[in-house]
Coordinates of C-alpha atoms in Angstrom, one line a residue:
Chain A
M1 CA -21.7 -9.0 24.2
T2 CA -18.3 -7.5 24.7
L3 CA -15.8 -10.0 26.1
S4 CA -14.6 -9.6 29.7
W5 CA -11.2 -8.0 29.9
K6 CA -9.7 -11.3 31.1
T7 CA -11.0 -13.4 28.1
G8 CA -10.5 -10.5 25.6
G9 CA -7.0 -9.8 26.9
I10 CA -5.9 -13.4 26.7
L11 CA -7.3 -13.8 23.1
L12 CA -5.8 -10.5 21.9
G13 CA -2.4 -11.6 23.5
M14 CA -2.6 -14.9 21.7
V15 CA -3.2 -13.2 18.3
F16 CA -0.1 -11.0 18.9
L17 CA 1.9 -14.1 20.0
A18 CA 0.8 -16.2 17.0
A19 CA 1.9 -13.4 14.7
V20 CA 5.4 -13.3 16.1
L21 CA 5.5 -17.1 16.4
L22 CA 4.5 -17.7 12.7
V23 CA 5.5 -14.5 10.8
K24 CA 6.3 -11.2 12.4
P25 CA 4.9 -8.6 14.8
I26 CA 1.5 -7.1 13.9
G27 CA 1.4 -3.6 12.4
V28 CA -1.3 -1.7 10.5
S29 CA -0.5 1.9 9.7
T30 CA 2.1 1.3 7.0
Q31 CA -0.7 -0.1 4.8
F32 CA -2.2 3.5 4.4
V33 CA 1.1 4.3 2.6
I34 CA 0.9 1.2 0.5
A35 CA -2.7 2.0 -0.4
D36 CA -1.7 5.5 -1.4
G37 CA 1.1 4.0 -3.4
I38 CA -1.3 1.7 -5.3
I39 CA -3.6 4.7 -6.0
A40 CA -0.8 7.0 -7.1
D41 CA 0.8 4.3 -9.3
A42 CA -2.6 3.6 -10.9
I43 CA -3.0 7.3 -11.8
S44 CA 0.5 7.8 -12.8
P45 CA 2.3 4.5 -13.7
S46 CA 5.8 6.1 -13.4
F47 CA 5.3 6.6 -9.7
I48 CA 6.7 3.2 -9.0
T49 CA 9.3 1.6 -11.3
E50 CA 11.0 -1.8 -11.3
T51 CA 14.8 -1.7 -11.3
E52 CA 17.4 -4.4 -11.6
E53 CA 17.7 -4.7 -7.9
G54 CA 14.0 -4.3 -7.1
Y55 CA 11.6 -1.4 -7.0
T56 CA 11.9 2.3 -6.5
S57 CA 9.6 5.3 -6.6
T58 CA 9.8 9.0 -7.5
N59 CA 8.7 9.6 -3.8
A60 CA 11.5 9.4 -1.3
Y61 CA 9.4 7.8 1.4
M62 CA 8.2 5.0 -1.0
A63 CA 11.7 4.5 -2.2
K64 CA 13.3 4.2 1.2
S65 CA 14.8 1.0 2.6
N66 CA 15.7 -0.2 -0.9
G67 CA 12.2 0.3 -2.2
K68 CA 10.5 -2.0 0.4
Y69 CA 7.2 0.0 0.3
A70 CA 7.4 0.5 -3.5
K71 CA 7.7 -3.3 -3.9
N72 CA 4.7 -3.9 -1.6
A73 CA 2.5 -1.3 -3.4
S74 CA 3.5 -3.0 -6.7
N75 CA 2.5 -6.4 -5.3
P76 CA -0.5 -5.9 -3.1
L77 CA -0.9 -9.6 -2.6
N78 CA 1.8 -9.5 0.2
Y79 CA 1.5 -10.6 3.8
S80 CA 1.1 -7.1 5.5
F81 CA -1.5 -5.8 3.0
V82 CA -3.6 -9.0 3.0
F83 CA -3.3 -9.0 6.8
V84 CA -5.1 -5.7 7.0
I85 CA -7.8 -6.7 4.5
A86 CA -8.4 -9.9 6.5
M87 CA -8.6 -7.9 9.7
M88 CA -11.3 -5.8 8.2
A89 CA -13.2 -8.9 7.0
G90 CA -12.8 -10.5 10.4
A91 CA -14.3 -7.4 12.1
A92 CA -17.1 -7.3 9.6
I93 CA -18.0 -10.9 10.1
S94 CA -17.8 -10.7 13.9
S95 CA -20.0 -7.6 13.9
F96 CA -22.5 -9.1 11.6
L97 CA -22.8 -12.2 13.8
R98 CA -23.6 -10.2 16.9
G99 CA -26.2 -8.2 15.1
G100 CA -24.2 -5.4 13.5
V101 CA -24.0 -1.6 14.2
K102 CA -27.5 -0.2 14.3
G103 CA -29.4 3.0 13.6
G104 CA -27.8 6.3 14.7
E105 CA -24.8 4.5 16.0
K106 CA -23.8 4.0 12.3
T107 CA -23.4 7.7 11.8
M108 CA -21.6 8.5 15.1
P109 CA -21.1 6.8 18.4
N110 CA -23.6 7.8 21.1
I111 CA -20.9 9.2 23.4
W112 CA -20.1 11.8 20.6
R113 CA -23.8 12.7 20.3
E114 CA -24.1 13.2 24.1
N115 CA -21.2 15.6 24.1
F116 CA -21.3 17.4 20.7
G117 CA -24.8 17.0 19.4
D118 CA -26.4 15.3 16.4
S119 CA -24.6 16.9 13.4
A120 CA -23.3 14.2 11.1
L121 CA -21.3 16.8 9.2
K122 CA -19.5 17.8 12.3
R123 CA -18.6 14.2 13.3
F124 CA -17.5 13.4 9.7
A125 CA -15.3 16.4 9.4
V126 CA -13.7 15.7 12.8
S127 CA -13.2 12.1 11.9
F128 CA -11.5 13.1 8.6
A129 CA -9.2 15.6 10.4
G130 CA -8.6 13.0 13.1
G131 CA -7.7 10.4 10.5
F132 CA -5.2 12.8 8.9
I133 CA -3.3 13.7 12.1
I134 CA -3.4 10.0 13.4
V135 CA -1.9 8.5 10.3
F136 CA 0.5 11.3 9.7
G137 CA 1.6 10.9 13.4
A138 CA 1.8 7.1 13.0
R139 CA 4.0 7.4 10.0
L140 CA 6.3 9.9 11.7
A141 CA 6.5 7.5 14.6
G142 CA 7.0 4.5 12.4
G143 CA 4.0 2.6 13.8
C144 CA 0.7 2.9 15.5
T145 CA -1.2 1.4 18.4
S146 CA -0.7 -2.1 17.1
G147 CA 2.9 -1.8 15.9
H148 CA 4.4 0.4 18.5
M149 CA 2.3 0.0 21.6
M150 CA 1.2 -3.6 21.5
S151 CA 4.0 -5.3 19.5
G152 CA 6.6 -2.8 20.8
L153 CA 5.8 -3.2 24.5
M154 CA 5.6 -6.9 24.3
Q155 CA 9.1 -7.0 22.8
T156 CA 10.5 -4.5 25.4
S157 CA 11.2 -2.0 22.6
I158 CA 12.3 1.5 23.8
S159 CA 10.4 3.0 20.9
G160 CA 7.3 1.3 22.1
Y161 CA 7.6 3.0 25.5
M162 CA 8.3 6.4 23.8
F163 CA 5.3 6.0 21.6
T164 CA 3.0 4.9 24.4
L165 CA 4.1 7.8 26.6
G166 CA 3.2 10.2 23.7
A167 CA -0.1 8.7 22.8
F168 CA -1.5 8.5 26.4
G169 CA 0.3 11.7 27.4
A170 CA -1.8 13.6 24.7
G171 CA -4.8 11.3 24.7
I172 CA -5.8 11.2 28.3
P173 CA -5.9 15.0 29.0
I174 CA -7.7 15.7 25.7
A175 CA -10.3 13.0 26.2
M176 CA -10.9 14.1 29.8
M177 CA -11.5 17.6 28.6
L178 CA -13.7 16.6 25.6
Y179 CA -15.8 13.8 26.9
K180 CA -17.2 15.0 30.2
K181 CA -20.6 13.6 29.6
S182 CA -20.9 9.9 29.5
E183 CA -23.3 7.4 31.0
G184 CA -20.4 5.8 32.9
Chain B
M1 CA 1.2 -18.8 -0.7
T2 CA 1.7 -20.0 2.8
T3 CA 2.3 -16.4 4.0
I4 CA -0.9 -15.3 2.3
I5 CA -2.9 -18.0 4.1
L6 CA -1.2 -16.9 7.4
A7 CA -2.1 -13.3 6.7
I8 CA -5.8 -14.3 6.2
V9 CA -5.9 -16.5 9.3
I10 CA -4.0 -14.2 11.7
G11 CA -5.4 -11.0 10.2
G12 CA -8.9 -12.4 10.4
A13 CA -8.5 -13.5 14.0
F14 CA -7.2 -10.1 14.9
G15 CA -10.2 -8.4 13.3
V16 CA -12.7 -10.7 15.1
V17 CA -10.9 -10.1 18.5
L18 CA -10.8 -6.4 18.0
D19 CA -14.5 -6.4 17.4
R20 CA -15.3 -8.6 20.4
I21 CA -13.2 -6.6 22.9
G22 CA -15.1 -3.5 21.9
A23 CA -12.2 -1.8 20.0
T24 CA -14.4 -1.3 16.9
N25 CA -16.7 0.9 19.0
P26 CA -15.1 4.3 19.6
K27 CA -16.9 4.5 22.9
Y28 CA -14.5 2.2 24.7
A29 CA -11.4 3.9 23.5
L30 CA -12.8 7.3 24.4
K31 CA -13.9 6.2 27.9
M32 CA -10.5 4.6 28.4
L33 CA -8.7 7.8 27.6
A34 CA -11.2 9.9 29.6
L35 CA -10.6 7.4 32.4
T36 CA -14.3 6.7 32.9
N37 CA -14.2 3.1 31.9
L38 CA -10.9 1.2 31.9
H39 CA -12.2 -2.1 30.4
L40 CA -10.2 -1.6 27.2
M41 CA -7.1 -0.5 29.1
K42 CA -7.2 -3.7 31.2
T43 CA -7.7 -5.8 28.1
I44 CA -4.7 -4.2 26.3
L45 CA -2.4 -4.5 29.3
L46 CA -3.3 -8.1 29.9
A47 CA -2.8 -8.9 26.2
I48 CA 0.7 -7.2 26.1
G49 CA 1.6 -9.1 29.3
V50 CA 0.4 -12.5 28.2
A51 CA 2.1 -12.1 24.7
A52 CA 5.4 -10.9 26.3
V53 CA 5.6 -13.7 28.9
A54 CA 4.6 -16.4 26.3
M55 CA 7.0 -15.0 23.7
F56 CA 10.1 -14.7 25.9
A57 CA 9.4 -18.0 27.7
G58 CA 8.9 -19.6 24.3
Q59 CA 12.3 -18.2 23.1
M60 CA 14.0 -19.5 26.2
A61 CA 12.5 -23.0 25.6
G62 CA 13.6 -22.8 22.0
L63 CA 10.1 -23.0 20.7
I64 CA 9.9 -19.5 19.3
E65 CA 12.3 -18.2 16.7
V66 CA 14.1 -15.1 18.0
G67 CA 14.6 -13.9 14.5
H68 CA 10.8 -13.3 14.2
M69 CA 11.1 -10.3 16.5
S70 CA 11.1 -6.9 14.9
V71 CA 12.1 -4.0 17.1
K72 CA 11.4 -0.5 15.7
S73 CA 13.9 2.3 15.8
A74 CA 13.8 4.9 18.6
Y75 CA 14.0 8.6 17.6
L76 CA 12.3 11.8 18.7
G77 CA 9.7 11.5 16.0
V78 CA 8.3 8.4 17.7
F79 CA 7.3 10.5 20.7
I80 CA 6.0 13.4 18.6
G81 CA 4.1 11.0 16.3
G82 CA 2.7 9.4 19.5
L83 CA 1.5 12.8 20.7
M84 CA -0.2 13.4 17.3
L85 CA -1.8 10.0 17.2
G86 CA -3.0 10.4 20.8
T87 CA -4.6 13.7 20.0
G88 CA -6.6 12.2 17.1
W89 CA -7.4 9.1 19.1
A90 CA -8.8 11.1 21.9
V91 CA -11.0 13.1 19.6
T92 CA -12.3 10.4 17.3
G93 CA -11.9 7.2 19.4
Y94 CA -10.2 5.5 16.4
C95 CA -6.6 4.5 15.8
P96 CA -5.5 3.1 12.4
G97 CA -6.4 -0.6 13.0
T98 CA -9.6 0.0 14.9
G99 CA -10.7 2.7 12.4
L100 CA -10.4 0.4 9.4
S101 CA -12.1 -2.4 11.4
A102 CA -14.9 0.0 12.5
A103 CA -15.5 1.0 8.9
A104 CA -15.8 -2.7 8.0
T105 CA -18.5 -3.1 10.7
G106 CA -20.6 -0.4 9.0
R107 CA -19.6 2.8 10.8
K108 CA -19.8 5.7 8.3
D109 CA -17.8 8.1 10.4
A110 CA -14.9 5.6 10.2
L111 CA -15.0 5.9 6.4
F112 CA -14.2 9.6 6.8
F113 CA -11.4 8.6 9.2
I114 CA -9.9 6.3 6.5
A115 CA -10.1 9.1 3.9
G116 CA -8.4 11.4 6.3
G117 CA -5.8 8.7 7.0
L118 CA -5.0 8.2 3.4
L119 CA -4.5 11.9 3.0
G120 CA -2.4 12.1 6.1
A121 CA -0.2 9.3 4.8
A122 CA 0.1 11.1 1.5
A123 CA 1.1 14.3 3.3
Y124 CA 3.8 12.4 5.2
M125 CA 5.1 10.9 2.0
A126 CA 5.2 14.4 0.4
S127 CA 7.0 15.9 3.4
Y128 CA 9.3 13.0 4.3
S129 CA 12.5 14.6 2.9
W130 CA 11.8 17.7 4.9
V131 CA 10.9 15.8 8.1
K132 CA 14.2 13.9 7.7
S133 CA 16.2 17.1 7.3
T134 CA 14.9 18.4 10.7
G135 CA 16.7 15.5 12.5
V136 CA 13.7 14.2 14.3
L137 CA 14.3 10.8 12.6
D138 CA 17.8 10.5 13.9
S139 CA 18.3 7.4 16.1
M140 CA 18.3 7.6 19.9
F141 CA 19.4 4.9 22.4
G142 CA 21.3 3.2 19.6
G143 CA 18.3 2.8 17.3
K144 CA 16.4 -0.5 17.5
A145 CA 16.9 -0.6 21.2
T146 CA 15.3 -2.9 23.8
V147 CA 15.2 -2.6 27.6
A148 CA 17.8 -5.4 28.2
T149 CA 20.0 -7.6 26.0
I150 CA 17.9 -10.2 24.2
P151 CA 19.9 -13.4 23.6
G152 CA 20.3 -14.2 19.9
T153 CA 19.7 -10.7 18.7
N154 CA 21.9 -7.7 17.9
Y155 CA 19.5 -5.1 19.4
P156 CA 21.3 -2.5 21.5
A157 CA 20.1 -2.5 25.1
L158 CA 19.3 0.3 27.5
F159 CA 20.6 -2.0 30.3
E160 CA 23.4 -3.9 28.7
G161 CA 24.3 -7.2 30.4
L162 CA 20.8 -7.7 31.9
P163 CA 19.2 -10.8 30.3
G164 CA 16.5 -9.5 27.9
D165 CA 14.3 -12.6 27.9
I166 CA 14.0 -12.7 31.7
V167 CA 13.5 -8.9 31.8
G168 CA 10.8 -9.4 29.2
I169 CA 9.0 -12.0 31.3
V170 CA 9.2 -9.7 34.4
L171 CA 7.9 -6.7 32.5
G172 CA 5.2 -8.9 31.0
L173 CA 4.1 -10.0 34.5
G174 CA 4.2 -6.4 35.5
F175 CA 1.7 -5.5 32.7
I176 CA -0.5 -8.4 33.9
A177 CA -0.3 -7.2 37.5
I178 CA -1.3 -3.6 36.4
A179 CA -4.2 -5.0 34.4
F180 CA -5.5 -6.7 37.5
A181 CA -4.7 -3.8 39.9
L182 CA -6.4 -1.1 37.8
P183 CA -9.9 -0.2 38.9
N184 CA -12.7 -0.2 36.3
K185 CA -12.7 3.6 36.4
F186 CA -10.7 6.4 37.8
V187 CA -13.1 9.2 37.1
G188 CA -16.8 9.0 37.9
S189 CA -19.3 10.2 35.2
K190 CA -20.6 12.9 37.6
E191 CA -17.1 14.0 38.7
P192 CA -14.9 14.5 35.7
H193 CA -12.3 16.3 37.8
G194 CA -11.4 13.5 40.2
N195 CA -8.0 13.5 41.7
A196 CA -7.1 9.9 40.9
Q197 CA -4.4 9.4 38.4
P198 CA -3.4 6.3 36.5
A199 CA -0.4 4.3 37.7
K200 CA 1.0 4.6 34.2

């Protein structure tokens, strides 16, 4: 059901290549900021404002790089945001076609259950906290696994190596400590 | 309009492939990081290698526009952010792209991941001015730096004078070689304290 690493690796590589060939390197985590911008601007319309030169925001991060993020949050029908929506749709269709995620796996992966028990509340709380630290970290880093690790390493970016060193440097020892039980 | 169609096609393909390589199932990322099943690690390394070799070879042949490259800045926060992301990744089994995709496949815990992610992004937006004032966003290695000098770009290079496209192909072949050389697992399920360490 899961592709062999050879087939999967070549297909994944082709997607990253196609992105650079046709548009620009793949990245995902910026779109969490854009989504926040859309929400904030819907609640408080003065959050993003149009100026003579483009867009700006009352938030310094949204306004940086000449209002690039403010502009994208004002116009969600842009390449990077639609890309992420399409990615989710692609994953949903692929998953549906192979039978979907079933039963208890929907609430938490079995490997979590084996190591930490059956409490949905516990898994949900940890997933929430994990999402917080991951996206905060990705924004601090200026990219995530797709933007820094995959797109960065393929372009021989120094930042890609720095990010990868950090992500695996923390990830490997922590996962080894936490996930001692697994069916192999 | 063309760019929107490209976003749908490339984004859609990315989502399908993420699902089919097992990246929407946190199990594979967790086992990769716990070194009990390196299937996903081998997949990722091969993908980076294949993409790098094809991109730089395509540039040398004049088939790929060098201007489509986009190298990100190097600064201390990249490493610190990597440590933070790695921490959350090792606990949840999700990263931003795979968490969003996993939610789309019907995983409820991934919805909580997304909610946390939106709050994390908001917290970064709110603290950005302070983060900047600490200096962790100050450029290192000249900013948008690459390993060697890539023809047709202005990216500063760690090894100036070395041809960046050829170095890119060599590094790409290196990633492919590591993908083939890595065993399926370093650590047995019965012996979580094995001595074997990853090559990288």
